[in-house]
Amino acid sequence: MSRKRKGRDSYKICEYCHERVPSYKAFSTYRRGIKIYLCPDCAKRRGIRVKHAYQQGKPRFRRRSR
């Protein structure tokens, strides 16, 4: 049973500079229907501001209605 080592697979490769970025820092955008990842400086250079899911008002945890 091989357990996932913490912090090992949580890296994304930046699309432009091909840096290894930790996935909580990486920006993800959709280009022509495919998902690409940007490191923070590439995203800054391209002027891409990607909001995180908790800023978009995404209903992660709905309260159960009784």
PDB file of C-alpha atoms in Angstrom:
ATOM      1  CA  MET A   1       0.000   0.000   0.000  1.00  0.00           C
ATOM      2  CA  SER A   2       1.843   3.081  -1.203  1.00  0.00           C
ATOM      3  CA  ARG A   3       0.510   6.145   0.490  1.00  0.00           C
ATOM      4  CA  LYS A   4       0.924   9.517  -1.137  1.00  0.00           C
ATOM      5  CA  ARG A   5       3.750  11.379   0.512  1.00  0.00           C
ATOM      6  CA  LYS A   6       2.531  14.754   1.604  1.00  0.00           C
ATOM      7  CA  GLY A   7       3.798  17.591  -0.529  1.00  0.00           C
ATOM      8  CA  ARG A   8       5.150  15.382  -3.262  1.00  0.00           C
ATOM      9  CA  ASP A   9       2.451  15.421  -5.944  1.00  0.00           C
ATOM     10  CA  SER A  10       1.141  18.856  -5.073  1.00  0.00           C
ATOM     11  CA  TYR A  11       3.322  20.564  -7.640  1.00  0.00           C
ATOM     12  CA  LYS A  12       2.149  22.066 -10.896  1.00  0.00           C
ATOM     13  CA  ILE A  13       4.373  22.908 -13.837  1.00  0.00           C
ATOM     14  CA  CYS A  14       4.066  26.466 -15.068  1.00  0.00           C
ATOM     15  CA  GLU A  15       3.015  26.683 -18.692  1.00  0.00           C
ATOM     16  CA  TYR A  16       5.453  29.397 -19.719  1.00  0.00           C
ATOM     17  CA  CYS A  17       8.547  29.208 -17.540  1.00  0.00           C
ATOM     18  CA  HIS A  18       8.121  25.499 -16.649  1.00  0.00           C
ATOM     19  CA  GLU A  19       8.883  26.081 -13.000  1.00  0.00           C
ATOM     20  CA  ARG A  20       7.679  23.678 -10.373  1.00  0.00           C
ATOM     21  CA  VAL A  21       5.147  25.591  -8.329  1.00  0.00           C
ATOM     22  CA  PRO A  22       3.296  24.359  -5.240  1.00  0.00           C
ATOM     23  CA  SER A  23      -0.311  23.939  -6.226  1.00  0.00           C
ATOM     24  CA  TYR A  24      -1.688  26.359  -3.653  1.00  0.00           C
ATOM     25  CA  LYS A  25       0.382  29.118  -5.249  1.00  0.00           C
ATOM     26  CA  ALA A  26      -0.279  28.194  -8.857  1.00  0.00           C
ATOM     27  CA  PHE A  27      -2.912  30.021 -10.849  1.00  0.00           C
ATOM     28  CA  SER A  28      -5.015  27.899 -13.134  1.00  0.00           C
ATOM     29  CA  THR A  29      -6.751  29.240 -16.217  1.00  0.00           C
ATOM     30  CA  TYR A  30      -8.528  27.745 -19.168  1.00  0.00           C
ATOM     31  CA  ARG A  31      -7.008  28.300 -22.576  1.00  0.00           C
ATOM     32  CA  ARG A  32      -9.170  27.018 -25.442  1.00  0.00           C
ATOM     33  CA  GLY A  33     -10.749  24.400 -23.238  1.00  0.00           C
ATOM     34  CA  ILE A  34      -7.572  22.997 -21.700  1.00  0.00           C
ATOM     35  CA  LYS A  35      -6.465  23.813 -18.211  1.00  0.00           C
ATOM     36  CA  ILE A  36      -3.060  25.417 -17.833  1.00  0.00           C
ATOM     37  CA  TYR A  37      -1.182  26.432 -14.740  1.00  0.00           C
ATOM     38  CA  LEU A  38       0.819  29.590 -14.188  1.00  0.00           C
ATOM     39  CA  CYS A  39       3.310  30.390 -11.515  1.00  0.00           C
ATOM     40  CA  PRO A  40       2.621  33.651  -9.632  1.00  0.00           C
ATOM     41  CA  ASP A  41       5.137  35.789 -11.527  1.00  0.00           C
ATOM     42  CA  CYS A  42       3.981  34.589 -14.946  1.00  0.00           C
ATOM     43  CA  ALA A  43       0.410  35.281 -13.939  1.00  0.00           C
ATOM     44  CA  LYS A  44       1.444  38.713 -12.741  1.00  0.00           C
ATOM     45  CA  ARG A  45       3.320  39.381 -15.959  1.00  0.00           C
ATOM     46  CA  ARG A  46       0.306  38.418 -18.022  1.00  0.00           C
ATOM     47  CA  GLY A  47      -2.016  40.370 -15.781  1.00  0.00           C
ATOM     48  CA  ILE A  48      -4.117  37.356 -14.913  1.00  0.00           C
ATOM     49  CA  ARG A  49      -5.891  37.668 -11.627  1.00  0.00           C
ATOM     50  CA  VAL A  50      -7.382  34.329 -10.694  1.00  0.00           C
ATOM     51  CA  LYS A  51      -9.659  34.346  -7.709  1.00  0.00           C
ATOM     52  CA  HIS A  52      -9.533  31.426  -5.354  1.00  0.00           C
ATOM     53  CA  ALA A  53     -12.616  29.334  -4.835  1.00  0.00           C
ATOM     54  CA  TYR A  54     -13.367  30.771  -1.420  1.00  0.00           C
ATOM     55  CA  GLN A  55     -13.437  34.269  -2.910  1.00  0.00           C
ATOM     56  CA  GLN A  56     -15.862  33.370  -5.663  1.00  0.00           C
ATOM     57  CA  GLY A  57     -18.622  32.623  -3.219  1.00  0.00           C
ATOM     58  CA  LYS A  58     -18.631  29.011  -4.264  1.00  0.00           C
ATOM     59  CA  PRO A  59     -20.957  26.968  -2.035  1.00  0.00           C
ATOM     60  CA  ARG A  60     -18.546  24.352  -0.778  1.00  0.00           C
ATOM     61  CA  PHE A  61     -20.399  23.413   2.344  1.00  0.00           C
ATOM     62  CA  ARG A  62     -24.143  23.795   2.164  1.00  0.00           C
ATOM     63  CA  ARG A  63     -26.011  23.690   5.413  1.00  0.00           C
ATOM     64  CA  ARG A  64     -28.382  20.794   5.478  1.00  0.00           C
ATOM     65  CA  SER A  65     -31.954  22.023   5.421  1.00  0.00           C
ATOM     66  CA  ARG A  66     -34.225  20.119   7.766  1.00  0.00           C
TER      67      ARG A  66
END
